[in-house]
PDB file of C-alpha atoms in Angstrom:
ATOM      1  CA  THR D   1     -51.778  15.593 -72.654  1.00  0.00           C
ATOM      2  CA  ALA D   2     -55.428  14.613 -72.987  1.00  0.00           C
ATOM      3  CA  GLY D   3     -56.499  12.882 -76.130  1.00  0.00           C
ATOM      4  CA  ILE D   4     -56.501   9.597 -78.023  1.00  0.00           C
ATOM      5  CA  THR D   5     -53.530   7.316 -78.333  1.00  0.00           C
ATOM      6  CA  GLN D   6     -53.270   4.741 -81.105  1.00  0.00           C
ATOM      7  CA  ALA D   7     -50.689   1.997 -81.456  1.00  0.00           C
ATOM      8  CA  PRO D   8     -48.839   0.980 -83.443  1.00  0.00           C
ATOM      9  CA  THR D   9     -48.121   3.962 -85.705  1.00  0.00           C
ATOM     10  CA  SER D  10     -47.514   1.680 -88.635  1.00  0.00           C
ATOM     11  CA  GLN D  11     -47.329  -2.036 -89.315  1.00  0.00           C
ATOM     12  CA  ILE D  12     -46.581  -4.430 -92.148  1.00  0.00           C
ATOM     13  CA  LEU D  13     -48.598  -7.614 -91.717  1.00  0.00           C
ATOM     14  CA  ALA D  14     -48.526 -10.877 -93.632  1.00  0.00           C
ATOM     15  CA  ALA D  15     -51.828 -11.941 -95.131  1.00  0.00           C
ATOM     16  CA  GLY D  16     -53.642 -14.448 -92.966  1.00  0.00           C
ATOM     17  CA  ARG D  17     -52.129 -13.161 -89.732  1.00  0.00           C
ATOM     18  CA  SER D  18     -54.173 -11.540 -86.987  1.00  0.00           C
ATOM     19  CA  MET D  19     -53.545  -8.176 -85.444  1.00  0.00           C
ATOM     20  CA  THR D  20     -55.061  -5.851 -82.863  1.00  0.00           C
ATOM     21  CA  LEU D  21     -54.914  -2.097 -83.268  1.00  0.00           C
ATOM     22  CA  ARG D  22     -55.021  -0.362 -79.919  1.00  0.00           C
ATOM     23  CA  CYS D  23     -56.893   2.814 -79.041  1.00  0.00           C
ATOM     24  CA  THR D  24     -57.057   4.523 -75.653  1.00  0.00           C
ATOM     25  CA  GLN D  25     -58.685   7.815 -74.697  1.00  0.00           C
ATOM     26  CA  ASP D  26     -58.477   9.785 -71.476  1.00  0.00           C
ATOM     27  CA  MET D  27     -61.318  12.249 -72.029  1.00  0.00           C
ATOM     28  CA  ARG D  28     -63.990   9.956 -70.532  1.00  0.00           C
ATOM     29  CA  HIS D  29     -65.922  10.146 -73.792  1.00  0.00           C
ATOM     30  CA  ASN D  30     -68.856   7.765 -74.052  1.00  0.00           C
ATOM     31  CA  ALA D  31     -68.634   7.123 -77.782  1.00  0.00           C
ATOM     32  CA  MET D  32     -65.709   5.706 -79.736  1.00  0.00           C
ATOM     33  CA  TYR D  33     -65.266   4.877 -83.399  1.00  0.00           C
ATOM     34  CA  TRP D  34     -62.968   3.099 -85.792  1.00  0.00           C
ATOM     35  CA  TYR D  35     -62.562   4.412 -89.327  1.00  0.00           C
ATOM     36  CA  ARG D  36     -60.504   3.424 -92.286  1.00  0.00           C
ATOM     37  CA  GLN D  37     -59.397   6.026 -94.782  1.00  0.00           C
ATOM     38  CA  ASP D  38     -58.506   5.136 -98.347  1.00  0.00           C
ATOM     39  CA  LEU D  39     -57.537   7.511-101.116  1.00  0.00           C
ATOM     40  CA  GLY D  40     -60.591   8.975-102.823  1.00  0.00           C
ATOM     41  CA  LEU D  41     -63.051   7.281-100.486  1.00  0.00           C
ATOM     42  CA  GLY D  42     -62.847   9.402 -97.383  1.00  0.00           C
ATOM     43  CA  LEU D  43     -63.479   8.112 -93.885  1.00  0.00           C
ATOM     44  CA  ARG D  44     -65.555   4.936 -93.652  1.00  0.00           C
ATOM     45  CA  LEU D  45     -66.917   3.728 -90.342  1.00  0.00           C
ATOM     46  CA  ILE D  46     -65.928   0.173 -89.391  1.00  0.00           C
ATOM     47  CA  HIS D  47     -67.380  -0.231 -85.900  1.00  0.00           C
ATOM     48  CA  TYR D  48     -68.536   2.048 -83.155  1.00  0.00           C
ATOM     49  CA  SER D  49     -69.410   1.980 -79.482  1.00  0.00           C
ATOM     50  CA  ASN D  50     -71.881   4.406 -77.932  1.00  0.00           C
ATOM     51  CA  THR D  51     -70.929   3.423 -74.386  1.00  0.00           C
ATOM     52  CA  ALA D  52     -68.834   0.860 -72.532  1.00  0.00           C
ATOM     53  CA  GLY D  53     -70.202  -2.642 -72.984  1.00  0.00           C
ATOM     54  CA  THR D  54     -71.919  -1.958 -76.305  1.00  0.00           C
ATOM     55  CA  THR D  55     -70.692  -2.028 -79.901  1.00  0.00           C
ATOM     56  CA  GLY D  56     -72.248  -1.636 -83.331  1.00  0.00           C
ATOM     57  CA  LYS D  57     -71.398  -2.233 -86.969  1.00  0.00           C
ATOM     58  CA  GLY D  58     -70.579   0.607 -89.284  1.00  0.00           C
ATOM     59  CA  GLU D  59     -70.434   0.825 -93.054  1.00  0.00           C
ATOM     60  CA  VAL D  60     -67.563  -1.659 -93.596  1.00  0.00           C
ATOM     61  CA  PRO D  61     -67.455  -4.107 -90.644  1.00  0.00           C
ATOM     62  CA  ASP D  62     -66.532  -7.352 -92.439  1.00  0.00           C
ATOM     63  CA  GLY D  63     -63.204  -8.819 -91.368  1.00  0.00           C
ATOM     64  CA  TYR D  64     -63.013  -6.659 -88.238  1.00  0.00           C
ATOM     65  CA  SER D  65     -64.151  -7.045 -84.637  1.00  0.00           C
ATOM     66  CA  VAL D  66     -64.121  -4.718 -81.634  1.00  0.00           C
ATOM     67  CA  SER D  67     -64.712  -4.820 -77.908  1.00  0.00           C
ATOM     68  CA  ARG D  68     -65.432  -2.131 -75.336  1.00  0.00           C
ATOM     69  CA  ALA D  69     -64.705  -3.552 -71.916  1.00  0.00           C
ATOM     70  CA  ASN D  70     -64.297  -0.107 -70.342  1.00  0.00           C
ATOM     71  CA  THR D  71     -64.698   3.570 -71.216  1.00  0.00           C
ATOM     72  CA  ASP D  72     -61.074   4.193 -72.175  1.00  0.00           C
ATOM     73  CA  ASP D  73     -60.129   1.340 -74.509  1.00  0.00           C
ATOM     74  CA  PHE D  74     -61.523   0.338 -77.887  1.00  0.00           C
ATOM     75  CA  PRO D  75     -59.290  -2.199 -79.667  1.00  0.00           C
ATOM     76  CA  LEU D  76     -59.861  -3.232 -83.283  1.00  0.00           C
ATOM     77  CA  THR D  77     -58.948  -6.789 -84.292  1.00  0.00           C
ATOM     78  CA  LEU D  78     -58.302  -8.201 -87.736  1.00  0.00           C
ATOM     79  CA  ALA D  79     -58.725 -11.970 -87.357  1.00  0.00           C
ATOM     80  CA  SER D  80     -57.144 -12.952 -90.671  1.00  0.00           C
ATOM     81  CA  ALA D  81     -55.763 -10.006 -92.613  1.00  0.00           C
ATOM     82  CA  VAL D  82     -56.218  -9.619 -96.367  1.00  0.00           C
ATOM     83  CA  PRO D  83     -54.487  -7.162 -98.729  1.00  0.00           C
ATOM     84  CA  SER D  84     -57.712  -5.138 -99.142  1.00  0.00           C
ATOM     85  CA  GLN D  85     -57.390  -4.184 -95.487  1.00  0.00           C
ATOM     86  CA  THR D  86     -54.317  -2.133 -96.331  1.00  0.00           C
ATOM     87  CA  SER D  87     -55.365   1.338 -95.192  1.00  0.00           C
ATOM     88  CA  VAL D  88     -54.905   4.066 -92.625  1.00  0.00           C
ATOM     89  CA  TYR D  89     -56.994   3.399 -89.532  1.00  0.00           C
ATOM     90  CA  PHE D  90     -58.216   6.202 -87.291  1.00  0.00           C
ATOM     91  CA  CYS D  91     -59.770   5.854 -83.883  1.00  0.00           C
ATOM     92  CA  ALA D  92     -62.024   8.685 -82.699  1.00  0.00           C
ATOM     93  CA  SER D  93     -64.089   9.574 -79.679  1.00  0.00           C
ATOM     94  CA  SER D  94     -66.918  11.930 -78.863  1.00  0.00           C
ATOM     95  CA  ALA D  95     -69.058  12.878 -75.930  1.00  0.00           C
ATOM     96  CA  GLY D  96     -71.885  11.160 -77.771  1.00  0.00           C
ATOM     97  CA  ASP D  97     -74.404  13.919 -77.241  1.00  0.00           C
ATOM     98  CA  GLY D  98     -73.593  15.910 -80.348  1.00  0.00           C
ATOM     99  CA  SER D  99     -71.329  18.402 -78.675  1.00  0.00           C
ATOM    100  CA  GLY D 100     -67.747  19.062 -79.707  1.00  0.00           C
ATOM    101  CA  GLY D 101     -67.531  16.783 -82.702  1.00  0.00           C
ATOM    102  CA  TYR D 102     -64.991  13.991 -82.815  1.00  0.00           C
ATOM    103  CA  ASN D 103     -61.429  13.819 -81.531  1.00  0.00           C
ATOM    104  CA  PHE D 104     -59.094  11.656 -83.591  1.00  0.00           C
ATOM    105  CA  GLY D 105     -56.037   9.612 -82.802  1.00  0.00           C
ATOM    106  CA  SER D 106     -52.949  10.008 -84.966  1.00  0.00           C
ATOM    107  CA  GLY D 107     -53.745   6.910 -87.015  1.00  0.00           C
ATOM    108  CA  THR D 108     -52.244   3.507 -87.778  1.00  0.00           C
ATOM    109  CA  ARG D 109     -50.905   2.858 -91.253  1.00  0.00           C
ATOM    110  CA  LEU D 110     -51.383  -0.838 -91.980  1.00  0.00           C
ATOM    111  CA  THR D 111     -49.978  -2.659 -94.981  1.00  0.00           C
ATOM    112  CA  VAL D 112     -51.071  -6.252 -95.589  1.00  0.00           C
ATOM    113  CA  VAL D 113     -48.766  -8.165 -97.923  1.00  0.00           C
TER     114      VAL D 113
ATOM    115  CA  GLY A   1     -79.583   7.008 -98.461  1.00  0.00           C
ATOM    116  CA  GLN A   2     -77.220   9.438 -96.859  1.00  0.00           C
ATOM    117  CA  ASN A   3     -74.915  11.476 -99.006  1.00  0.00           C
ATOM    118  CA  ILE A   4     -72.371  14.260 -98.605  1.00  0.00           C
ATOM    119  CA  ASP A   5     -70.996  15.912-101.741  1.00  0.00           C
ATOM    120  CA  GLN A   6     -68.005  18.204-102.002  1.00  0.00           C
ATOM    121  CA  PRO A   7     -65.539  18.922-104.812  1.00  0.00           C
ATOM    122  CA  THR A   8     -62.608  16.550-105.074  1.00  0.00           C
ATOM    123  CA  GLU A   9     -59.934  19.184-105.560  1.00  0.00           C
ATOM    124  CA  MET A  10     -59.547  22.951-105.698  1.00  0.00           C
ATOM    125  CA  THR A  11     -56.619  25.232-106.451  1.00  0.00           C
ATOM    126  CA  ALA A  12     -56.156  28.751-105.139  1.00  0.00           C
ATOM    127  CA  THR A  13     -53.433  31.387-104.879  1.00  0.00           C
ATOM    128  CA  GLU A  14     -51.645  32.439-101.721  1.00  0.00           C
ATOM    129  CA  GLY A  15     -53.322  35.523-100.235  1.00  0.00           C
ATOM    130  CA  ALA A  16     -56.613  34.920-102.050  1.00  0.00           C
ATOM    131  CA  ILE A  17     -60.016  33.702-100.846  1.00  0.00           C
ATOM    132  CA  VAL A  18     -61.495  30.273-101.535  1.00  0.00           C
ATOM    133  CA  GLN A  19     -64.943  28.818-100.875  1.00  0.00           C
ATOM    134  CA  ILE A  20     -65.415  25.064-100.488  1.00  0.00           C
ATOM    135  CA  ASN A  21     -68.997  23.916-100.913  1.00  0.00           C
ATOM    136  CA  CYS A  22     -70.748  20.953 -99.335  1.00  0.00           C
ATOM    137  CA  THR A  23     -74.237  19.626-100.008  1.00  0.00           C
ATOM    138  CA  TYR A  24     -75.845  16.922 -97.948  1.00  0.00           C
ATOM    139  CA  GLN A  25     -78.797  14.569 -97.686  1.00  0.00           C
ATOM    140  CA  THR A  26     -78.984  12.785 -94.344  1.00  0.00           C
ATOM    141  CA  SER A  27     -81.478  11.090 -92.054  1.00  0.00           C
ATOM    142  CA  GLY A  28     -81.818  13.788 -89.454  1.00  0.00           C
ATOM    143  CA  PHE A  29     -79.543  16.703 -88.723  1.00  0.00           C
ATOM    144  CA  ASN A  30     -77.701  17.523 -85.532  1.00  0.00           C
ATOM    145  CA  GLY A  31     -75.071  19.835 -86.910  1.00  0.00           C
ATOM    146  CA  LEU A  32     -72.485  20.170 -89.654  1.00  0.00           C
ATOM    147  CA  PHE A  33     -68.756  20.023 -89.068  1.00  0.00           C
ATOM    148  CA  TRP A  34     -65.715  21.019 -91.081  1.00  0.00           C
ATOM    149  CA  TYR A  35     -62.391  19.349 -90.424  1.00  0.00           C
ATOM    150  CA  GLN A  36     -58.925  20.017 -91.807  1.00  0.00           C
ATOM    151  CA  GLN A  37     -56.593  17.157 -92.592  1.00  0.00           C
ATOM    152  CA  HIS A  38     -52.978  17.616 -93.608  1.00  0.00           C
ATOM    153  CA  ALA A  39     -51.380  14.791 -95.562  1.00  0.00           C
ATOM    154  CA  GLY A  40     -50.402  11.922 -93.277  1.00  0.00           C
ATOM    155  CA  GLU A  41     -52.126  13.419 -90.253  1.00  0.00           C
ATOM    156  CA  ALA A  42     -55.413  13.025 -88.418  1.00  0.00           C
ATOM    157  CA  PRO A  43     -58.404  15.291 -89.105  1.00  0.00           C
ATOM    158  CA  THR A  44     -58.656  18.297 -86.803  1.00  0.00           C
ATOM    159  CA  PHE A  45     -61.810  20.219 -85.942  1.00  0.00           C
ATOM    160  CA  LEU A  46     -62.387  23.565 -87.689  1.00  0.00           C
ATOM    161  CA  SER A  47     -66.006  24.579 -87.263  1.00  0.00           C
ATOM    162  CA  TYR A  48     -69.502  23.550 -86.229  1.00  0.00           C
ATOM    163  CA  ASN A  49     -72.832  24.901 -87.515  1.00  0.00           C
ATOM    164  CA  VAL A  50     -76.214  23.828 -86.201  1.00  0.00           C
ATOM    165  CA  LEU A  51     -78.242  26.960 -86.971  1.00  0.00           C
ATOM    166  CA  ASP A  52     -78.523  28.745 -90.308  1.00  0.00           C
ATOM    167  CA  GLY A  53     -76.056  31.504 -90.936  1.00  0.00           C
ATOM    168  CA  LEU A  54     -72.392  32.351 -90.875  1.00  0.00           C
ATOM    169  CA  GLU A  55     -69.926  31.419 -88.147  1.00  0.00           C
ATOM    170  CA  GLU A  56     -66.646  33.307 -88.298  1.00  0.00           C
ATOM    171  CA  LYS A  57     -63.437  32.202 -86.658  1.00  0.00           C
ATOM    172  CA  GLY A  58     -60.392  34.182 -87.683  1.00  0.00           C
ATOM    173  CA  ARG A  59     -59.520  33.578 -91.340  1.00  0.00           C
ATOM    174  CA  PHE A  60     -62.054  30.752 -91.561  1.00  0.00           C
ATOM    175  CA  SER A  61     -65.842  31.083 -91.807  1.00  0.00           C
ATOM    176  CA  SER A  62     -68.523  28.456 -92.238  1.00  0.00           C
ATOM    177  CA  PHE A  63     -72.050  28.941 -93.527  1.00  0.00           C
ATOM    178  CA  LEU A  64     -75.100  26.717 -93.220  1.00  0.00           C
ATOM    179  CA  SER A  65     -78.503  26.634 -94.904  1.00  0.00           C
ATOM    180  CA  ARG A  66     -80.521  23.720 -93.525  1.00  0.00           C
ATOM    181  CA  SER A  67     -83.411  24.249 -95.925  1.00  0.00           C
ATOM    182  CA  LYS A  68     -81.033  23.878 -98.886  1.00  0.00           C
ATOM    183  CA  GLY A  69     -78.881  21.133 -97.359  1.00  0.00           C
ATOM    184  CA  TYR A  70     -75.873  23.313 -98.075  1.00  0.00           C
ATOM    185  CA  SER A  71     -72.780  24.573 -96.349  1.00  0.00           C
ATOM    186  CA  TYR A  72     -69.573  26.263 -97.349  1.00  0.00           C
ATOM    187  CA  LEU A  73     -66.207  26.848 -95.754  1.00  0.00           C
ATOM    188  CA  LEU A  74     -64.604  30.173 -96.612  1.00  0.00           C
ATOM    189  CA  LEU A  75     -60.863  30.598 -96.204  1.00  0.00           C
ATOM    190  CA  LYS A  76     -59.457  34.121 -96.420  1.00  0.00           C
ATOM    191  CA  GLU A  77     -55.885  35.396 -96.807  1.00  0.00           C
ATOM    192  CA  LEU A  78     -54.740  31.972 -97.869  1.00  0.00           C
ATOM    193  CA  GLN A  79     -51.386  30.756 -96.617  1.00  0.00           C
ATOM    194  CA  MET A  80     -49.275  27.899 -97.917  1.00  0.00           C
ATOM    195  CA  LYS A  81     -49.962  26.004 -94.694  1.00  0.00           C
ATOM    196  CA  ASP A  82     -53.668  25.912 -95.648  1.00  0.00           C
ATOM    197  CA  SER A  83     -52.819  23.298 -98.270  1.00  0.00           C
ATOM    198  CA  ALA A  84     -54.750  20.301 -96.922  1.00  0.00           C
ATOM    199  CA  SER A  85     -57.918  18.304 -97.361  1.00  0.00           C
ATOM    200  CA  TYR A  86     -61.115  19.784 -95.953  1.00  0.00           C
ATOM    201  CA  LEU A  87     -63.745  17.328 -94.794  1.00  0.00           C
ATOM    202  CA  CYS A  88     -67.442  18.133 -94.473  1.00  0.00           C
ATOM    203  CA  ALA A  89     -69.419  15.950 -92.055  1.00  0.00           C
ATOM    204  CA  VAL A  90     -73.033  15.933 -90.904  1.00  0.00           C
ATOM    205  CA  MET A  91     -74.204  14.536 -87.567  1.00  0.00           C
ATOM    206  CA  ASP A  92     -77.307  12.467 -88.185  1.00  0.00           C
ATOM    207  CA  SER A  93     -80.269  11.630 -85.944  1.00  0.00           C
ATOM    208  CA  ASN A  94     -78.176   8.970 -84.126  1.00  0.00           C
ATOM    209  CA  TYR A  95     -75.442  11.503 -83.364  1.00  0.00           C
ATOM    210  CA  GLN A  96     -73.059   9.771 -85.756  1.00  0.00           C
ATOM    211  CA  LEU A  97     -70.997  11.706 -88.277  1.00  0.00           C
ATOM    212  CA  ILE A  98     -71.568  11.087 -91.975  1.00  0.00           C
ATOM    213  CA  TRP A  99     -68.446  12.121 -93.877  1.00  0.00           C
ATOM    214  CA  GLY A 100     -67.829  13.582 -97.275  1.00  0.00           C
ATOM    215  CA  ALA A 101     -64.821  12.320 -99.229  1.00  0.00           C
ATOM    216  CA  GLY A 102     -62.990  15.587 -98.669  1.00  0.00           C
ATOM    217  CA  THR A 103     -61.749  18.445-100.846  1.00  0.00           C
ATOM    218  CA  LYS A 104     -58.035  18.631-101.492  1.00  0.00           C
ATOM    219  CA  LEU A 105     -57.019  22.298-101.513  1.00  0.00           C
ATOM    220  CA  ILE A 106     -53.815  23.177-103.347  1.00  0.00           C
ATOM    221  CA  ILE A 107     -52.334  26.611-102.635  1.00  0.00           C
ATOM    222  CA  LYS A 108     -49.983  28.079-105.221  1.00  0.00           C
ATOM    223  CA  PRO A 109     -47.544  30.934-104.564  1.00  0.00           C
TER     224      PRO A 109
END
C-alpha cells in the first residue's frame, strides 16, 4: 500500500536521551515535512525538505534536526530530549508543486519524562 | 504575518447541516485545503479550492472567496462518524501549507 510509514508508533523517552523518529514514503514525492501537534495549537512545522539533499527550518525547529539523504526517507532526530517535546509527531509528503495537498503518516506519540 | 482563523469547537445534531468557517491572511495563495482528523489519527484530505466558488463532493462542500480571504466547509446530513476536528490550511507562495488550529465538531444524537 502506497503511503507514508512512521516508526515508532509511540515511545516513552527519558529526558536527556536522544531519539530518531523514522519516516519513509513510497510515492516519490519531492517534498517532506515534520510537524508536531499539541492540543489547542494545531500543526506546527518543525523542519521541511523540498527535495532530496536540501532541508529547511520551520516554525519550531529548536531541539530538532533532520536529514534528507534520498527521496524516500526523512528522519527527525531529537539530540537531547526535554519534557516540552512531548507531543504527537506527524510526517507528511507532497508533490511540492501545489497539487494534491499533503499525505500524512499515522504519527508518533512521544512522551518525554 | 500569516494567520488562519477558525472556531475552536462547534456542536451540531445528527442529520442536520453545519458550516465551519475559515478566514485567512497569508503571503501568497496557491489554494485552500480542508482536512478531517479523527481523535488519535492523522489528518486526511477532504477538499481543495483554488478558484472562487463552491466545490461539492457528496455530503461535503467547500466554498472559497479569495477577495474576502474566506472559506467554509459545509457538512450535510450529519452522521455520528463526522465527529472529528476539521483543519483549514492555505498553501502560500512557497507551496507550503499554513494550518489553522482546527475546529472540533461534536455531533449529538
